CSV table of C-alpha atoms and ligand atoms in Angstrom, one decimal:
chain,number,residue,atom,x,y,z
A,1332,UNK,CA,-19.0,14.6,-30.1
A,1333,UNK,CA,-17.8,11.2,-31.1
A,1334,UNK,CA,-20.7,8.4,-31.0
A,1335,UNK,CA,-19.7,7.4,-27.4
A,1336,UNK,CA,-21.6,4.3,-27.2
A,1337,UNK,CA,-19.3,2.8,-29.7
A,1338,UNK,CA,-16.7,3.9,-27.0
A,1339,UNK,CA,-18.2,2.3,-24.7
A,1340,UNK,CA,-19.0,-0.8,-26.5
A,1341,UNK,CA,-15.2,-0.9,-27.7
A,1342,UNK,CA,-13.7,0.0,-24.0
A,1343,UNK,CA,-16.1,-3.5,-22.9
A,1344,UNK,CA,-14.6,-5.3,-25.8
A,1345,UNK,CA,-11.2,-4.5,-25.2
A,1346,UNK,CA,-12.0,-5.9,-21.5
A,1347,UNK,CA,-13.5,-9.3,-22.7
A,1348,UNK,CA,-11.4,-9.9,-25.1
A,1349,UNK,CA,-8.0,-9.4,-22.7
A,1350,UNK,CA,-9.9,-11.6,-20.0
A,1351,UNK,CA,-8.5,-14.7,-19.3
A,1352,UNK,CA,-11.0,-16.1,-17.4
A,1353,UNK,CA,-10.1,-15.1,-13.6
A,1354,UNK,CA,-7.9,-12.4,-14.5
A,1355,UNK,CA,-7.0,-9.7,-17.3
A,1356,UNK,CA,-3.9,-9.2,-19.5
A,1357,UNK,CA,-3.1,-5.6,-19.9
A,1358,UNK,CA,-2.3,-6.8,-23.3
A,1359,UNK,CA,-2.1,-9.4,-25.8
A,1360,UNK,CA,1.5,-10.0,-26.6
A,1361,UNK,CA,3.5,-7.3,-24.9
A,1362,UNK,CA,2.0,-8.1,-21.4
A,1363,UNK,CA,0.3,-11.7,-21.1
A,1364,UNK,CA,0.6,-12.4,-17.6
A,1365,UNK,CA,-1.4,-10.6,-14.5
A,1366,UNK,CA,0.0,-7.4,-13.5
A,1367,UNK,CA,-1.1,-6.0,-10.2
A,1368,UNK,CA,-1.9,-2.8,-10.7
A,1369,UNK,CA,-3.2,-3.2,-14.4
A,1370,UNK,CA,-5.1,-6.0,-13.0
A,1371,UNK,CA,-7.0,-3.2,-10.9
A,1372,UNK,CA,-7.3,-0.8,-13.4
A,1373,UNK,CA,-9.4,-3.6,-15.3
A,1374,UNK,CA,-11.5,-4.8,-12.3
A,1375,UNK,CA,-12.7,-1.0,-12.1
A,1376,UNK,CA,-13.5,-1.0,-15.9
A,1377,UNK,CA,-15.5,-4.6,-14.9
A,1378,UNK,CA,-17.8,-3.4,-12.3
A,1379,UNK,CA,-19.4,-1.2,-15.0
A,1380,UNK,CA,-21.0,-3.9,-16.6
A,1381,UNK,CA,-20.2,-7.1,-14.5
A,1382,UNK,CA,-19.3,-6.4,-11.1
A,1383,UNK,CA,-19.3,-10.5,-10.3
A,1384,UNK,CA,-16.2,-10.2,-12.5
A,1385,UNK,CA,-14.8,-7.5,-11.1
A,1386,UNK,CA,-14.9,-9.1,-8.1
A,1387,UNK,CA,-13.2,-12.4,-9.3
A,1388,UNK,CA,-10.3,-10.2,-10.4
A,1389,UNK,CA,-9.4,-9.1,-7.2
A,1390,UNK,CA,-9.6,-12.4,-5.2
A,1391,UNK,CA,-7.3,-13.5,-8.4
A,1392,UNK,CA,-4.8,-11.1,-8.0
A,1393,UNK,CA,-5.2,-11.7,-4.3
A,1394,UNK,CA,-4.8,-15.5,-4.2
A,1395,UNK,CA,-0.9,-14.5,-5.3
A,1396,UNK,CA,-0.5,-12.8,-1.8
A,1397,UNK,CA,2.9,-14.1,-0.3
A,1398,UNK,CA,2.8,-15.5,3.1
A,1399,UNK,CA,4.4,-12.1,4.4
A,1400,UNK,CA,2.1,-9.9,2.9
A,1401,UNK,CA,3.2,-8.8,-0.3
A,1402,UNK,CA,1.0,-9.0,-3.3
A,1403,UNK,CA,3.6,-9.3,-6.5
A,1404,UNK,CA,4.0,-7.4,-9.5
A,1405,UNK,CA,3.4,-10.1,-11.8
A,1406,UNK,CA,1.4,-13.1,-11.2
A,1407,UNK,CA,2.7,-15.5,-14.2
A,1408,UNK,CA,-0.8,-18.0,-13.9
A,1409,UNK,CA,0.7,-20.1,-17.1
A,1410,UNK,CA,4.0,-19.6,-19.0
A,1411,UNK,CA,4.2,-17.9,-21.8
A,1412,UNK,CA,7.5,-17.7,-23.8
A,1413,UNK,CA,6.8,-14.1,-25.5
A,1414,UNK,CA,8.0,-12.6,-22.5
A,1415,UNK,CA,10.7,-11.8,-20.8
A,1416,UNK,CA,11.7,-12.0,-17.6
A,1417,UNK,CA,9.4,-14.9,-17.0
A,1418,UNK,CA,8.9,-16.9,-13.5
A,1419,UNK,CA,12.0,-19.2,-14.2
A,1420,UNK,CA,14.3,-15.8,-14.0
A,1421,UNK,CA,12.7,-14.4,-10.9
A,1422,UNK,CA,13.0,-17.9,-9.2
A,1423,UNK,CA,10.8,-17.2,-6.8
A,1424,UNK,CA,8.4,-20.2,-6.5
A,1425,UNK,CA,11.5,-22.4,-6.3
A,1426,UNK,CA,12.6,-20.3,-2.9
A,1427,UNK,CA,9.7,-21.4,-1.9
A,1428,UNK,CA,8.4,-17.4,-0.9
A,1429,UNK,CA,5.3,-17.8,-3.2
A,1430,UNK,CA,1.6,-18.4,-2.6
A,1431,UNK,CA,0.3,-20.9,-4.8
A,1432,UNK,CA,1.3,-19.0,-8.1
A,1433,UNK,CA,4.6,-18.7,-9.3
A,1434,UNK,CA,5.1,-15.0,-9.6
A,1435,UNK,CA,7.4,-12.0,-9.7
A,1436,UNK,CA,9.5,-10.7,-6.1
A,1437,UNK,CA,8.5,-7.1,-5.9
A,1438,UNK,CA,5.3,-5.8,-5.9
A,1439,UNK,CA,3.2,-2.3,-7.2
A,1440,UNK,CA,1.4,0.7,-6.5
A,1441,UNK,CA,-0.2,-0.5,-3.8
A,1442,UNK,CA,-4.1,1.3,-5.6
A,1443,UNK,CA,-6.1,-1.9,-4.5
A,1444,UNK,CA,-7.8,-1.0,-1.2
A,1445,UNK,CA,-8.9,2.1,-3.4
A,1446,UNK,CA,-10.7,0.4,-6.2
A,1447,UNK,CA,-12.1,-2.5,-4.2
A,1448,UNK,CA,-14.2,0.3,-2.1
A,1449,UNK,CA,-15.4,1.8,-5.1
A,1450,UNK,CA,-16.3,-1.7,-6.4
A,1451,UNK,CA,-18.4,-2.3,-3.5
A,1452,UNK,CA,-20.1,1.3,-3.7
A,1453,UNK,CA,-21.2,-0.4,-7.3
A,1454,UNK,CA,-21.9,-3.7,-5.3
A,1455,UNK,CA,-23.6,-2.7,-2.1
A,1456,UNK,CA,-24.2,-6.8,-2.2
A,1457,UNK,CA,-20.7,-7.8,-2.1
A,1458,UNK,CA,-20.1,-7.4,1.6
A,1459,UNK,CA,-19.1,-11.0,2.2
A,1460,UNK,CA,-16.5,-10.6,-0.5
A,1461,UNK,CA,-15.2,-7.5,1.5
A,1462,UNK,CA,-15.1,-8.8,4.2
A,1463,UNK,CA,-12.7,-11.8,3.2
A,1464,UNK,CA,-10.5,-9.3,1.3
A,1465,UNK,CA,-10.4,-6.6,4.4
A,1466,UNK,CA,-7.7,-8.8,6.6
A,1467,UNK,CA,-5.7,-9.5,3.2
A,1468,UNK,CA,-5.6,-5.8,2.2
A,1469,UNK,CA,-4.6,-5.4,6.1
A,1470,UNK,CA,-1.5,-7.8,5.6
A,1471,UNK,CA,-0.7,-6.1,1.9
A,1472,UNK,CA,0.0,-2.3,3.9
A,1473,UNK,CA,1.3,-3.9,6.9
A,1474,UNK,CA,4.1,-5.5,4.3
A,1475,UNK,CA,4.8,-2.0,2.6
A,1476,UNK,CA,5.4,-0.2,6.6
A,1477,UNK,CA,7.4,-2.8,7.6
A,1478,UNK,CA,9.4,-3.2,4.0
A,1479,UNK,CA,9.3,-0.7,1.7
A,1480,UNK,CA,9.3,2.6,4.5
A,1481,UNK,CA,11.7,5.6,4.7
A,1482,UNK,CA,10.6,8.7,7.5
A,1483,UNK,CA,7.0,7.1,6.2
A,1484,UNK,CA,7.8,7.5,2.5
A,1485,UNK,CA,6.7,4.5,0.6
A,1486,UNK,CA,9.8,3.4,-1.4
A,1487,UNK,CA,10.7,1.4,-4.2
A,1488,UNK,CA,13.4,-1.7,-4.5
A,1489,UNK,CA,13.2,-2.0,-8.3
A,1490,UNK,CA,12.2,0.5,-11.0
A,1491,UNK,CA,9.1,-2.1,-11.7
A,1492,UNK,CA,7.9,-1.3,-8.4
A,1493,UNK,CA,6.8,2.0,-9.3
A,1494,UNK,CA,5.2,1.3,-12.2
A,1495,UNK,CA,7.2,4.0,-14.4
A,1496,UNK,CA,9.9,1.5,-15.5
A,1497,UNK,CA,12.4,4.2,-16.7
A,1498,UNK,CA,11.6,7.6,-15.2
A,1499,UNK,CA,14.2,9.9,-15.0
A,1500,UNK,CA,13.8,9.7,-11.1
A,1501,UNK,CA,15.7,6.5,-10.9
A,1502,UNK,CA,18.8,7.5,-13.2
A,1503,UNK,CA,20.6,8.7,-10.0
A,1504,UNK,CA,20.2,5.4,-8.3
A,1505,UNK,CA,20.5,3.5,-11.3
A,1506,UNK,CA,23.6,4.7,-12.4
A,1507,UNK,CA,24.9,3.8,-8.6
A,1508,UNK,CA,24.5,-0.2,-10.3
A,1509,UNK,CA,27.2,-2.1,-11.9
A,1510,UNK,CA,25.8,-4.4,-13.9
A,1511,UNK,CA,28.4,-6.8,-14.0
A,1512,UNK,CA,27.7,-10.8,-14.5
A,1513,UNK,CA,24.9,-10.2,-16.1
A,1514,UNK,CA,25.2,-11.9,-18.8
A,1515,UNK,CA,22.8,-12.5,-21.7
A,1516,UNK,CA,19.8,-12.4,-22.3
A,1517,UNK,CA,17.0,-11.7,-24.7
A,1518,UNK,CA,14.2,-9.1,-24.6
A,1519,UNK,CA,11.2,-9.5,-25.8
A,1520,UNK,CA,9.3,-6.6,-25.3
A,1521,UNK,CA,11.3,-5.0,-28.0
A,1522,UNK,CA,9.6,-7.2,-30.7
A,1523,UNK,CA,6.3,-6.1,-29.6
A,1524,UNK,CA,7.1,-2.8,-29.8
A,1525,UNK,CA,9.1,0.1,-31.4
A,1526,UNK,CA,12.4,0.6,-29.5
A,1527,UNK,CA,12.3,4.0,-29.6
A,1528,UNK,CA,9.0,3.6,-27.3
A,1529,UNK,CA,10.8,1.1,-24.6
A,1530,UNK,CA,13.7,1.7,-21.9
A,1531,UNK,CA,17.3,1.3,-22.7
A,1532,UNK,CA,19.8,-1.5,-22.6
A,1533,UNK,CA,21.2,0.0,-19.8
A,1534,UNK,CA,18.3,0.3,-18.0
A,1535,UNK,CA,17.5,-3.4,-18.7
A,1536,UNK,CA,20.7,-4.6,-17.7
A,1537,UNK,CA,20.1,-2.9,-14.0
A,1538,UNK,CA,16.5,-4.1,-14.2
A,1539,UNK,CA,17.8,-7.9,-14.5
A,1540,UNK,CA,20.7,-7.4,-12.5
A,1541,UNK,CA,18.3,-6.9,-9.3
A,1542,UNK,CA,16.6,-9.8,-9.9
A,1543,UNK,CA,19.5,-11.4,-10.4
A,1544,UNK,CA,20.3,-10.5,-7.2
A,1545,UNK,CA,16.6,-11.0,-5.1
A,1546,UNK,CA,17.2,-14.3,-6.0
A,1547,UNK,CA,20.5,-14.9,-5.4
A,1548,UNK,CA,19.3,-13.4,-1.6
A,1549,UNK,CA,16.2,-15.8,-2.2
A,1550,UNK,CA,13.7,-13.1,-1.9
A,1551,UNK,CA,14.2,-12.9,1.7
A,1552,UNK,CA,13.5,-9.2,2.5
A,1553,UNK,CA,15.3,-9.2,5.9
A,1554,UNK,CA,18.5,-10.1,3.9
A,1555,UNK,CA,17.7,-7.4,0.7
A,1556,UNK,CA,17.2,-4.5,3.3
A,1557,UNK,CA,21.0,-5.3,4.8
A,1558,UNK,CA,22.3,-4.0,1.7
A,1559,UNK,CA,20.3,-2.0,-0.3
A,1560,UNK,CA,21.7,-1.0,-3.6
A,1561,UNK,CA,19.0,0.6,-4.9
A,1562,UNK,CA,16.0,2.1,-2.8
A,1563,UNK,CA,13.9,4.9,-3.9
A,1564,UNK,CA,10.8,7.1,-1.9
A,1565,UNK,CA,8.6,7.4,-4.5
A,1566,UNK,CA,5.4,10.0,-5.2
A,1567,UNK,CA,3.6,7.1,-6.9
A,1568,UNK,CA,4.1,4.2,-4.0
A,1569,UNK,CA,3.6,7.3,-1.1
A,1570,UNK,CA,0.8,9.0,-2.9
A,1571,UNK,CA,-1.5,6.0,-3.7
A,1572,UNK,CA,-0.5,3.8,-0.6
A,1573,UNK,CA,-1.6,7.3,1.6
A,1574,UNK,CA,-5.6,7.0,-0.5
A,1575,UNK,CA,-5.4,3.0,0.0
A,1576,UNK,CA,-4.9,3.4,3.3
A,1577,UNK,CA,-7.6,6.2,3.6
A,1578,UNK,CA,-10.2,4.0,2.1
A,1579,UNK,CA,-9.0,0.7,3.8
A,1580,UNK,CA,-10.3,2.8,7.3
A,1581,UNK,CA,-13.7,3.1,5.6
A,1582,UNK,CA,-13.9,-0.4,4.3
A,1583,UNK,CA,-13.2,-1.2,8.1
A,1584,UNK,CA,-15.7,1.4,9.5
A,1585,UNK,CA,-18.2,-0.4,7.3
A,1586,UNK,CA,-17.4,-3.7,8.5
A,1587,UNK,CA,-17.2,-2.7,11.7
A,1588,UNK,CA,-13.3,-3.8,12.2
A,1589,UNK,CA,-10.9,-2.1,14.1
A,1590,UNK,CA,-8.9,0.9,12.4
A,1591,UNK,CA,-6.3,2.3,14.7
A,1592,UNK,CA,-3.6,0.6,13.3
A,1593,UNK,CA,-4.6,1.8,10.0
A,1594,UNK,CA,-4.9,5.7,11.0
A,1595,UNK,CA,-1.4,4.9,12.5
A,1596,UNK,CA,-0.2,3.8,8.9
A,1597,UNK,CA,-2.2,6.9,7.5
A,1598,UNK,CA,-0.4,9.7,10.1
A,1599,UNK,CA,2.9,8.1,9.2
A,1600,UNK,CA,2.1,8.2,5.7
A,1601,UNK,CA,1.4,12.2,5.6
A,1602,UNK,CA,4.4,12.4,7.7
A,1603,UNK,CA,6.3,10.8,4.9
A,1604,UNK,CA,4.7,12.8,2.0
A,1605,UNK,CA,6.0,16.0,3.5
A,1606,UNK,CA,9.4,13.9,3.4
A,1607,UNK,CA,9.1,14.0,-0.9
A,1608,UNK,CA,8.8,18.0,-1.1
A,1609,UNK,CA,11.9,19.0,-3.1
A,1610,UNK,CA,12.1,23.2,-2.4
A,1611,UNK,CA,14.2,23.4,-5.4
A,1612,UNK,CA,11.9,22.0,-8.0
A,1613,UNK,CA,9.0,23.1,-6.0
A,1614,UNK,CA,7.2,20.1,-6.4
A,1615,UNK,CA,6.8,16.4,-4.9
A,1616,UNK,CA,9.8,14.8,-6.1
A,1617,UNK,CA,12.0,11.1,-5.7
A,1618,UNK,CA,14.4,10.7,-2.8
A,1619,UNK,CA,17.1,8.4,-3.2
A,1620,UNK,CA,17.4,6.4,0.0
A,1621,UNK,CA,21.1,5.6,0.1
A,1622,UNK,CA,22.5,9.2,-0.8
A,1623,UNK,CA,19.6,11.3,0.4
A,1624,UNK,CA,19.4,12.8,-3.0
A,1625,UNK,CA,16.5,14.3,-4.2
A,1626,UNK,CA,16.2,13.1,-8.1
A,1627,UNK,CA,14.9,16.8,-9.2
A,1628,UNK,CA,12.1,15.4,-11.7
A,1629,UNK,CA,8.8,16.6,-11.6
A,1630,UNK,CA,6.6,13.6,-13.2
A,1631,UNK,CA,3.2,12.8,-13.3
A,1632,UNK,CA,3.5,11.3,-9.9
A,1633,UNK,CA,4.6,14.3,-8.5
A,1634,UNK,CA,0.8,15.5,-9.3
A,1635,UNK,CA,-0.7,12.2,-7.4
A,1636,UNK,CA,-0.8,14.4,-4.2
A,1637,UNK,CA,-4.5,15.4,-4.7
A,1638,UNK,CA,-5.6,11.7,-4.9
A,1639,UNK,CA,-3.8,11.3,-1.8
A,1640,UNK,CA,-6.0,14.4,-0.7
A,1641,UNK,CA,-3.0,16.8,0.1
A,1642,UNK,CA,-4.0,20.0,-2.0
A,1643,UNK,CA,-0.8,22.3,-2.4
A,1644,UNK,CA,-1.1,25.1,-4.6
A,1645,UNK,CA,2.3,25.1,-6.0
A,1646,UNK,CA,1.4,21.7,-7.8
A,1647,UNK,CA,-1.7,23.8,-9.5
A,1648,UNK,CA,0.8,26.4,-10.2
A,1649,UNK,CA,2.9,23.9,-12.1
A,1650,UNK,CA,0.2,22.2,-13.6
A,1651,UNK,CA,-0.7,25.0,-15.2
A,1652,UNK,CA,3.1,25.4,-16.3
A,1653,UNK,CA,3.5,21.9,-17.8
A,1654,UNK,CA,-0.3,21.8,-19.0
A,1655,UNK,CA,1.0,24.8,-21.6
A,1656,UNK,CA,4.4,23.0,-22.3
A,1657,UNK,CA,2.8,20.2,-24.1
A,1658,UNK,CA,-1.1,20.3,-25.2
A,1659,UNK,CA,-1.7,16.9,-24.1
A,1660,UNK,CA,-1.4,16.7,-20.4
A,1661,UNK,CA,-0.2,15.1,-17.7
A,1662,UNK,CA,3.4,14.7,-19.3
A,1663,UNK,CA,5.4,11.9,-17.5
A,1664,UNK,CA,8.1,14.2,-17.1
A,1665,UNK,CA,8.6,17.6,-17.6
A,1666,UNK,CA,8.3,18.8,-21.0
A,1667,UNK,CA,10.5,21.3,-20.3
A,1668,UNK,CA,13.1,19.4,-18.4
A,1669,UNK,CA,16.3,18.2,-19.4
A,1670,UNK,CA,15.5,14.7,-20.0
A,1671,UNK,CA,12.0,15.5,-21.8
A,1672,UNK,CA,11.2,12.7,-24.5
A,1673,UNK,CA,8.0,12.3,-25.7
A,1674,UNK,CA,8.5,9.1,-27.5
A,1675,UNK,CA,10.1,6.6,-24.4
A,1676,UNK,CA,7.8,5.0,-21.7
A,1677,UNK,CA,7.8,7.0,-18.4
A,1678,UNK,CA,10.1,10.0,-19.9
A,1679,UNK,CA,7.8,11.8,-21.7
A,1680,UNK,CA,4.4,10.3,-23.0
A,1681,UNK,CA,1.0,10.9,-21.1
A,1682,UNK,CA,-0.5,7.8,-19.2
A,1683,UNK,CA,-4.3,7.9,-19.2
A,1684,UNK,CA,-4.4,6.2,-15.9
A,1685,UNK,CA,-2.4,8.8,-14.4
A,1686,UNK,CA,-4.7,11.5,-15.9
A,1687,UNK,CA,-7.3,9.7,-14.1
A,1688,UNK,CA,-6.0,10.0,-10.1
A,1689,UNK,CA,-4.6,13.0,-10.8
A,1690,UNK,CA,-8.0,14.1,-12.2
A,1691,UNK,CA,-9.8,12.4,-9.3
A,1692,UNK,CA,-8.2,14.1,-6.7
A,1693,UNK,CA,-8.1,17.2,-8.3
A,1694,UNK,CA,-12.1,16.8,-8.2
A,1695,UNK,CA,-12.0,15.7,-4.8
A,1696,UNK,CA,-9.7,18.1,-3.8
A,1697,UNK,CA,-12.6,21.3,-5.3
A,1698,UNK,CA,-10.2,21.9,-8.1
A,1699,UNK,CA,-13.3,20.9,-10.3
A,1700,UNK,CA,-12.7,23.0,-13.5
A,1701,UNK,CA,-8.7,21.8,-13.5
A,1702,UNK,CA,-10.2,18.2,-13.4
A,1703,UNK,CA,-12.6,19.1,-16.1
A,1704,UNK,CA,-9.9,20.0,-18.5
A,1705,UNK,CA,-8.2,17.4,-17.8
A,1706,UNK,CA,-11.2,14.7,-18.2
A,1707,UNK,CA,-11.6,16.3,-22.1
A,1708,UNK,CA,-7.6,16.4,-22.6
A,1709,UNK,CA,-7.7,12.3,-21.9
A,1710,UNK,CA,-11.0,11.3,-23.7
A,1711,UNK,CA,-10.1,13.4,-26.7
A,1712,UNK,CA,-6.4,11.4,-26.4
A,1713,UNK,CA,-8.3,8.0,-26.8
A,1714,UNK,CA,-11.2,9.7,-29.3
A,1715,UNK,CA,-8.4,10.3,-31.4
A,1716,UNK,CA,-5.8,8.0,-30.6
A,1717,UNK,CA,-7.7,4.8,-30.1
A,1718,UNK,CA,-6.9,3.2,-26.6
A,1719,UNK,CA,-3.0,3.1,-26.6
A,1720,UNK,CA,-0.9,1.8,-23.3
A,1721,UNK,CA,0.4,6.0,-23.5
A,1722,UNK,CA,0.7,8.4,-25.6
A,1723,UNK,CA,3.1,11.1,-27.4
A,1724,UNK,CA,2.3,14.5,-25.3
A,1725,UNK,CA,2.9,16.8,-28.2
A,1726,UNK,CA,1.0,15.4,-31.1
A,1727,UNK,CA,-1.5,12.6,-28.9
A,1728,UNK,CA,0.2,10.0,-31.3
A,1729,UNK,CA,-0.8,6.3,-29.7
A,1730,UNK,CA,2.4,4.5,-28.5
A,1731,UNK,CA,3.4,1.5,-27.0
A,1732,UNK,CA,0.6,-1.3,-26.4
A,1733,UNK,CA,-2.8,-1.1,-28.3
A,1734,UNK,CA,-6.2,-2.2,-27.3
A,1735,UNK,CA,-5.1,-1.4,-23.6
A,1736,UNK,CA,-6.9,-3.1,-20.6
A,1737,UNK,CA,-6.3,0.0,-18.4
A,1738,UNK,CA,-7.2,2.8,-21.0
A,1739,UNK,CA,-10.4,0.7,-21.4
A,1740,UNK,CA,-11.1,0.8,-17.6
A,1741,UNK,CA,-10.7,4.5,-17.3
A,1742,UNK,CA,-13.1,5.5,-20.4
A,1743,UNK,CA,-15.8,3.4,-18.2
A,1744,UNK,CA,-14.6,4.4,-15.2
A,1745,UNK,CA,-14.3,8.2,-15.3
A,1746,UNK,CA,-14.3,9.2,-19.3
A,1747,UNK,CA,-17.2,8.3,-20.6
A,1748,UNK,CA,-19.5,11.1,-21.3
A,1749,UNK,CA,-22.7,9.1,-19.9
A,1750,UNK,CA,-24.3,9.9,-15.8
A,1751,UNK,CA,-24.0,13.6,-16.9
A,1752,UNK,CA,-20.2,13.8,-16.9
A,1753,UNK,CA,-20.3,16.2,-19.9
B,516,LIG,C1,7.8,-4.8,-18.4
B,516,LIG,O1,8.0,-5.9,-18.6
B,516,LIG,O2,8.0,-3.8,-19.1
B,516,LIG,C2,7.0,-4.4,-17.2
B,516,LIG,O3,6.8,-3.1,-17.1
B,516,LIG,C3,7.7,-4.9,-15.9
B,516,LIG,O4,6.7,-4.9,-15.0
């Protein structure tokens, strides 16, 4: 076994040294704005050694809440020129649709209601702080059911939304988008890193050619949903908005707020999962909205049901399957599919965070020795690997981002092999 307190000491590092003050960067370079999701990801890893600051992370990435609701994708705090699309290409401060930070016009896997209660189990203290997140978390669902809903599926707008930028579940809807009038521009994210390890041209081109069009439409979401030309139910938003919503009922019960309309959401929510069950790929699976299409991939978000507490055992049966397809589990996709490439973003490589809520709600689900195995898979990825934004599935090879915010986070949070987690 590895000295794990240098782990440990390295995961806080990597925390500190990506903090910006009031909020993390999931990276230097590649990512230096606040992402939601990422963001977190790092207020978990926080509240293992500073849960004052793990607290300040989320009223940060809250005080970018939208007057309808929505919390964004990106919160861009200060400019930064080494990335791209930046605020002035979303446009949406200048519509005037913002808070008080310019910021991106979609928003993320809605995982915050989640984390906060787990950073108040760490901070039985912080109850005042809970209590002025609750109604905010309250507005942030309430945004998603009236938004972002399909027969209670959660559903994406924009391949960002989801968090897996290029998965082969959006190629389908994707290639429904004419990119025309796009025009040029420049990436950068190509300059941080290898090609190979980053999504297409063609995806980028549809990528900027719905912004384009948000703010053409000026990020008003009763005039995108009159036309949508790309719209998504997605595992990942159903899946983690469905264990949000779970905990944002106990965060109530504890504050002694009203939950109805939150077990409403919850019911509709289940109701919605069923709604992502694809009997031909026998697994939890992307429904394109405008065709009715199922996307046939099984991904890694396919195997978020547990955390959303819905145990099937056809997802153990093919976790078994894709566990023995490539040695270092959860593959993005499937190794054996058609599309199966270890090296590119979402289309292959294994995401530790993933590995973590799918390893969580394994455990929660009583699936204790599958969550095991998959606990040693991850922190022998990062033992060996360093900790990478992903990594290759076949060989653990690091790719993408190094010196990860997130992949910090989850060695605190639920790899380190301290508090008898052998
Ligand atoms: C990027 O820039 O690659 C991000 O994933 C968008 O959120």
């Amino acid at each position: 076994m590895a000295d794990t307190r240098t782990f440990d000491e390295e995961a806080r590092a990597i925390l500190t040294g990506n903090d910006r003050g009031r909020y993390t960067v999931p990276t230097d370079g590649l990512y230096p704005y606040q992402w939601n999701w990422d963001s977190v990801f790092a207020a978990w890893g926080f509240a293992d050694f500073d849960v004052d600051r793990a607290w300040t992370e989320i009223e940060t990435l809250f005080s970018g809440q939208w007057p309808n609701g929505m919390v964004p994708h990106i919160l861009f705090h200060k400019s930064d020129p080494g990335y791209f699309p930046g605020p002035d290409v979303w446009g949406c401060f200048e519509a005037g649709v913002t808070g008080p930070v310019p910021s991106s016009g979609i928003s993320q896997p809605p995982i915050a209601a989640t984390f906060i209660r787990r950073i108040f189990e760490a901070d039985p203290d912080g109850k005042e702080r809970l209590r002025s997140l609750f109604p905010r978390i309250v507005e942030f669902h309430r945004w998603f059911m009236t938004w972002r809903t399909d027969q209670g599926a959660v559903c994406i707008t924009h391949p960002w939304e989801s968090g897996r930028d290029n998965a082969p579940d959006w190629d389908g809807a994707m290639s429904a988008i004419d990119p025309v009038g796009v025009g040029e521009y420049k990436r950068r994210d190509t300059s941080h890193v290898d090609p190979m390890m980053r999504p297409t041209k063609e995806d980028y081109d549809r990528y900027i050619w719905l912004v384009q069009r948000g703010r053409r439409l000026g990020w008003d979401e009763a005039k995108l949903a009159e036309d949508r030309p790309f719209m998504v139910a997605d595992p990942t938003m159903t899946f983690t908005l469905l264990r949000s919503n779970r905990d944002l009922a106990e965060i109530a019960d504890v504050l002694g707020e009203d939950r109805d309309e939150i077990d409403a959401w919850t019911e509709e929510l289940e109701a919605g999962a069923l709604t992502l069950w694809n009997d031909v790929l026998e697994s939890y699976d992307s429904r394109d909205v405008v065709t009715g299409e199922f996307a046939q991939s099984l991904s890694n978000a396919s195997f978020l049901s547990w955390w959303a507490g819905i145990d099937n055992p056809r997802m153990l049966n093919q976790l078994e399957r894709v566990s023995d397809a490539a040695p270092f589990a959860v593959a993005s996709y499937d190794p054996e599919g058609p599309k199966f490439n270890p090296q590119r973003y979402w289309r292959g490589p294994v995401w530790g965070i993933m590995n973590t809520m799918i390893g969580i709600g394994l455990e929660d689900c009583g699936h204790i020795e599958e969550a095991e195995r998959l606990r040693a898979t991850t922190r022998r990825l990062i033992e060996e690997n360093g900790f990478a934004e992903y990594f290759d599935p076949m060989t653990g090879a690091p790719a993408g981002g190094s010196r990860f915010t997130w992949t910090a986070a989850i060695w605190l949070g639920w790899l380190s092999p301290r508090d008898g987690r052998e």
